[in-house]
mmCIF file with all atom_site columns, C-alpha atoms in Angstrom:
data_model
loop_
_atom_site.group_PDB
_atom_site.id
_atom_site.type_symbol
_atom_site.label_atom_id
_atom_site.label_alt_id
_atom_site.label_comp_id
_atom_site.label_asym_id
_atom_site.label_entity_id
_atom_site.label_seq_id
_atom_site.pdbx_PDB_ins_code
_atom_site.Cartn_x
_atom_site.Cartn_y
_atom_site.Cartn_z
_atom_site.occupancy
_atom_site.B_iso_or_equiv
_atom_site.pdbx_formal_charge
_atom_site.auth_seq_id
_atom_site.auth_comp_id
_atom_site.auth_asym_id
_atom_site.auth_atom_id
_atom_site.pdbx_PDB_model_num
ATOM 1  C CA . UNK A 1 1  ? -43.190 -17.346 -17.546 1.00 51.00 ? 22 UNK A CA 1
ATOM 2  C CA . UNK A 1 2  ? -41.517 -14.790 -15.284 1.00 73.00 ? 23 UNK A CA 1
ATOM 3  C CA . UNK A 1 3  ? -38.363 -14.206 -17.361 1.00 85.00 ? 24 UNK A CA 1
ATOM 4  C CA . UNK A 1 4  ? -35.885 -16.146 -15.255 1.00 90.00 ? 25 UNK A CA 1
ATOM 5  C CA . UNK A 1 5  ? -33.783 -19.072 -16.393 1.00 91.00 ? 26 UNK A CA 1
ATOM 6  C CA . UNK A 1 6  ? -35.396 -21.266 -13.745 1.00 93.00 ? 27 UNK A CA 1
ATOM 7  C CA . UNK A 1 7  ? -38.798 -20.419 -15.254 1.00 93.00 ? 28 UNK A CA 1
ATOM 8  C CA . UNK A 1 8  ? -37.483 -21.375 -18.685 1.00 94.00 ? 29 UNK A CA 1
ATOM 9  C CA . UNK A 1 9  ? -36.304 -24.688 -17.267 1.00 94.00 ? 30 UNK A CA 1
ATOM 10 C CA . UNK A 1 10 ? -39.764 -25.327 -15.782 1.00 94.00 ? 31 UNK A CA 1
ATOM 11 C CA . UNK A 1 11 ? -41.374 -24.456 -19.108 1.00 93.00 ? 32 UNK A CA 1
ATOM 12 C CA . UNK A 1 12 ? -39.111 -26.867 -21.004 1.00 95.00 ? 33 UNK A CA 1
ATOM 13 C CA . UNK A 1 13 ? -39.881 -29.706 -18.601 1.00 96.00 ? 34 UNK A CA 1
ATOM 14 C CA . UNK A 1 14 ? -43.602 -28.976 -18.883 1.00 95.00 ? 35 UNK A CA 1
ATOM 15 C CA . UNK A 1 15 ? -43.320 -29.268 -22.655 1.00 96.00 ? 36 UNK A CA 1
ATOM 16 C CA . UNK A 1 16 ? -41.432 -32.532 -22.259 1.00 95.00 ? 37 UNK A CA 1
ATOM 17 C CA . UNK A 1 17 ? -44.277 -33.823 -20.100 1.00 96.00 ? 38 UNK A CA 1
ATOM 18 C CA . UNK A 1 18 ? -46.793 -32.861 -22.808 1.00 95.00 ? 39 UNK A CA 1
ATOM 19 C CA . UNK A 1 19 ? -44.723 -34.731 -25.400 1.00 94.00 ? 40 UNK A CA 1
ATOM 20 C CA . UNK A 1 20 ? -44.643 -37.787 -23.136 1.00 95.00 ? 41 UNK A CA 1
ATOM 21 C CA . UNK A 1 21 ? -48.434 -37.978 -22.867 1.00 95.00 ? 42 UNK A CA 1
ATOM 22 C CA . UNK A 1 22 ? -49.282 -41.415 -24.264 1.00 94.00 ? 43 UNK A CA 1
ATOM 23 C CA . UNK A 1 23 ? -52.919 -40.448 -24.813 1.00 96.00 ? 44 UNK A CA 1
ATOM 24 C CA . UNK A 1 24 ? -52.127 -37.939 -27.566 1.00 95.00 ? 45 UNK A CA 1
ATOM 25 C CA . UNK A 1 25 ? -53.462 -38.566 -31.048 1.00 95.00 ? 46 UNK A CA 1
ATOM 26 C CA . UNK A 1 26 ? -51.108 -38.427 -34.037 1.00 95.00 ? 47 UNK A CA 1
ATOM 27 C CA . UNK A 1 27 ? -52.425 -34.951 -34.849 1.00 96.00 ? 48 UNK A CA 1
ATOM 28 C CA . UNK A 1 28 ? -51.861 -33.749 -31.281 1.00 96.00 ? 49 UNK A CA 1
ATOM 29 C CA . UNK A 1 29 ? -48.340 -35.171 -31.292 1.00 95.00 ? 50 UNK A CA 1
ATOM 30 C CA . UNK A 1 30 ? -47.584 -33.339 -34.541 1.00 96.00 ? 51 UNK A CA 1
ATOM 31 C CA . UNK A 1 31 ? -48.898 -30.098 -33.041 1.00 96.00 ? 52 UNK A CA 1
ATOM 32 C CA . UNK A 1 32 ? -46.850 -30.592 -29.850 1.00 96.00 ? 53 UNK A CA 1
ATOM 33 C CA . UNK A 1 33 ? -43.693 -31.332 -31.861 1.00 96.00 ? 54 UNK A CA 1
ATOM 34 C CA . UNK A 1 34 ? -44.171 -28.093 -33.826 1.00 97.00 ? 55 UNK A CA 1
ATOM 35 C CA . UNK A 1 35 ? -44.741 -26.233 -30.576 1.00 96.00 ? 56 UNK A CA 1
ATOM 36 C CA . UNK A 1 36 ? -41.649 -27.877 -29.087 1.00 96.00 ? 57 UNK A CA 1
ATOM 37 C CA . UNK A 1 37 ? -39.518 -26.807 -32.053 1.00 97.00 ? 58 UNK A CA 1
ATOM 38 C CA . UNK A 1 38 ? -40.637 -23.197 -31.565 1.00 97.00 ? 59 UNK A CA 1
ATOM 39 C CA . UNK A 1 39 ? -40.040 -23.319 -27.809 1.00 96.00 ? 60 UNK A CA 1
ATOM 40 C CA . UNK A 1 40 ? -36.579 -24.820 -28.259 1.00 96.00 ? 61 UNK A CA 1
ATOM 41 C CA . UNK A 1 41 ? -35.659 -22.150 -30.808 1.00 97.00 ? 62 UNK A CA 1
ATOM 42 C CA . UNK A 1 42 ? -36.640 -19.347 -28.439 1.00 96.00 ? 63 UNK A CA 1
ATOM 43 C CA . UNK A 1 43 ? -35.023 -21.106 -25.467 1.00 96.00 ? 64 UNK A CA 1
ATOM 44 C CA . UNK A 1 44 ? -31.723 -21.383 -27.338 1.00 97.00 ? 65 UNK A CA 1
ATOM 45 C CA . UNK A 1 45 ? -31.721 -17.632 -27.939 1.00 97.00 ? 66 UNK A CA 1
ATOM 46 C CA . UNK A 1 46 ? -32.500 -16.943 -24.278 1.00 95.00 ? 67 UNK A CA 1
ATOM 47 C CA . UNK A 1 47 ? -29.634 -19.194 -23.177 1.00 96.00 ? 68 UNK A CA 1
ATOM 48 C CA . UNK A 1 48 ? -27.235 -17.544 -25.649 1.00 96.00 ? 69 UNK A CA 1
ATOM 49 C CA . UNK A 1 49 ? -28.223 -14.141 -24.318 1.00 92.00 ? 70 UNK A CA 1
ATOM 50 C CA . UNK A 1 50 ? -27.697 -15.266 -20.717 1.00 91.00 ? 71 UNK A CA 1
ATOM 51 C CA . UNK A 1 51 ? -24.293 -16.668 -21.684 1.00 93.00 ? 72 UNK A CA 1
ATOM 52 C CA . UNK A 1 52 ? -23.331 -13.352 -23.291 1.00 89.00 ? 73 UNK A CA 1
ATOM 53 C CA . UNK A 1 53 ? -24.369 -11.467 -20.163 1.00 86.00 ? 74 UNK A CA 1
ATOM 54 C CA . UNK A 1 54 ? -22.355 -13.845 -17.991 1.00 89.00 ? 75 UNK A CA 1
ATOM 55 C CA . UNK A 1 55 ? -19.294 -13.304 -20.186 1.00 89.00 ? 76 UNK A CA 1
ATOM 56 C CA . UNK A 1 56 ? -19.750 -9.535  -19.921 1.00 85.00 ? 77 UNK A CA 1
ATOM 57 C CA . UNK A 1 57 ? -19.994 -9.688  -16.136 1.00 85.00 ? 78 UNK A CA 1
ATOM 58 C CA . UNK A 1 58 ? -16.913 -11.907 -16.068 1.00 89.00 ? 79 UNK A CA 1
ATOM 59 C CA . UNK A 1 59 ? -14.972 -9.298  -18.067 1.00 85.00 ? 80 UNK A CA 1
ATOM 60 C CA . UNK A 1 60 ? -15.934 -6.610  -15.556 1.00 82.00 ? 81 UNK A CA 1
ATOM 61 C CA . UNK A 1 61 ? -15.146 -8.858  -12.583 1.00 85.00 ? 82 UNK A CA 1
ATOM 62 C CA . UNK A 1 62 ? -11.781 -9.766  -14.042 1.00 88.00 ? 83 UNK A CA 1
ATOM 63 C CA . UNK A 1 63 ? -10.689 -6.471  -15.570 1.00 84.00 ? 84 UNK A CA 1
ATOM 64 C CA . UNK A 1 64 ? -12.647 -3.810  -13.726 1.00 78.00 ? 85 UNK A CA 1
ATOM 65 C CA . UNK A 1 65 ? -15.291 -1.200  -14.388 1.00 78.00 ? 86 UNK A CA 1
ATOM 66 C CA . UNK A 1 66 ? -13.333 0.479   -17.183 1.00 80.00 ? 87 UNK A CA 1
ATOM 67 C CA . UNK A 1 67 ? -14.968 -1.966  -19.633 1.00 75.00 ? 88 UNK A CA 1
ATOM 68 C CA . UNK A 1 68 ? -18.555 -1.229  -18.545 1.00 75.00 ? 89 UNK A CA 1
ATOM 69 C CA . UNK A 1 69 ? -19.137 1.502   -21.199 1.00 77.00 ? 90 UNK A CA 1
ATOM 70 C CA . UNK A 1 70 ? -18.492 -1.058  -23.942 1.00 75.00 ? 91 UNK A CA 1
ATOM 71 C CA . UNK A 1 71 ? -20.928 -3.529  -22.357 1.00 74.00 ? 92 UNK A CA 1
ATOM 72 C CA . UNK A 1 72 ? -24.175 -1.638  -22.849 1.00 71.00 ? 93 UNK A CA 1
ATOM 73 C CA . UNK A 1 73 ? -26.308 -4.738  -22.196 1.00 67.00 ? 94 UNK A CA 1
ATOM 74 C CA . UNK A 1 74 ? -25.481 -4.456  -18.494 1.00 70.00 ? 95 UNK A CA 1
ATOM 75 C CA . UNK A 1 75 ? -27.200 -2.044  -16.166 1.00 69.00 ? 96 UNK A CA 1
ATOM 76 C CA . UNK A 1 76 ? -24.995 0.339   -14.267 1.00 62.00 ? 97 UNK A CA 1
ATOM 77 C CA . UNK A 1 77 ? -24.925 -0.326  -10.508 1.00 58.00 ? 98 UNK A CA 1
ATOM 78 C CA . UNK A 1 78 ? -27.440 1.751   -8.577  1.00 59.00 ? 99 UNK A CA 1
#
């Protein structure tokens, strides 16, 4: 994974493909479901973080740079 939302999307679809494998044994399915639960949990946090960053950028775009000091998760422009 290269830490982009498109990479996350690819990873989620790859996991879906693994879950769809009809040749899996019951034990392998159980293991893949556990893995899926963990992946989904992490993915949800990544999406929430991206949403928070988008909201922060929207605040700056709408109200100007004066809010940037309160939005420490954003890098200052170089």
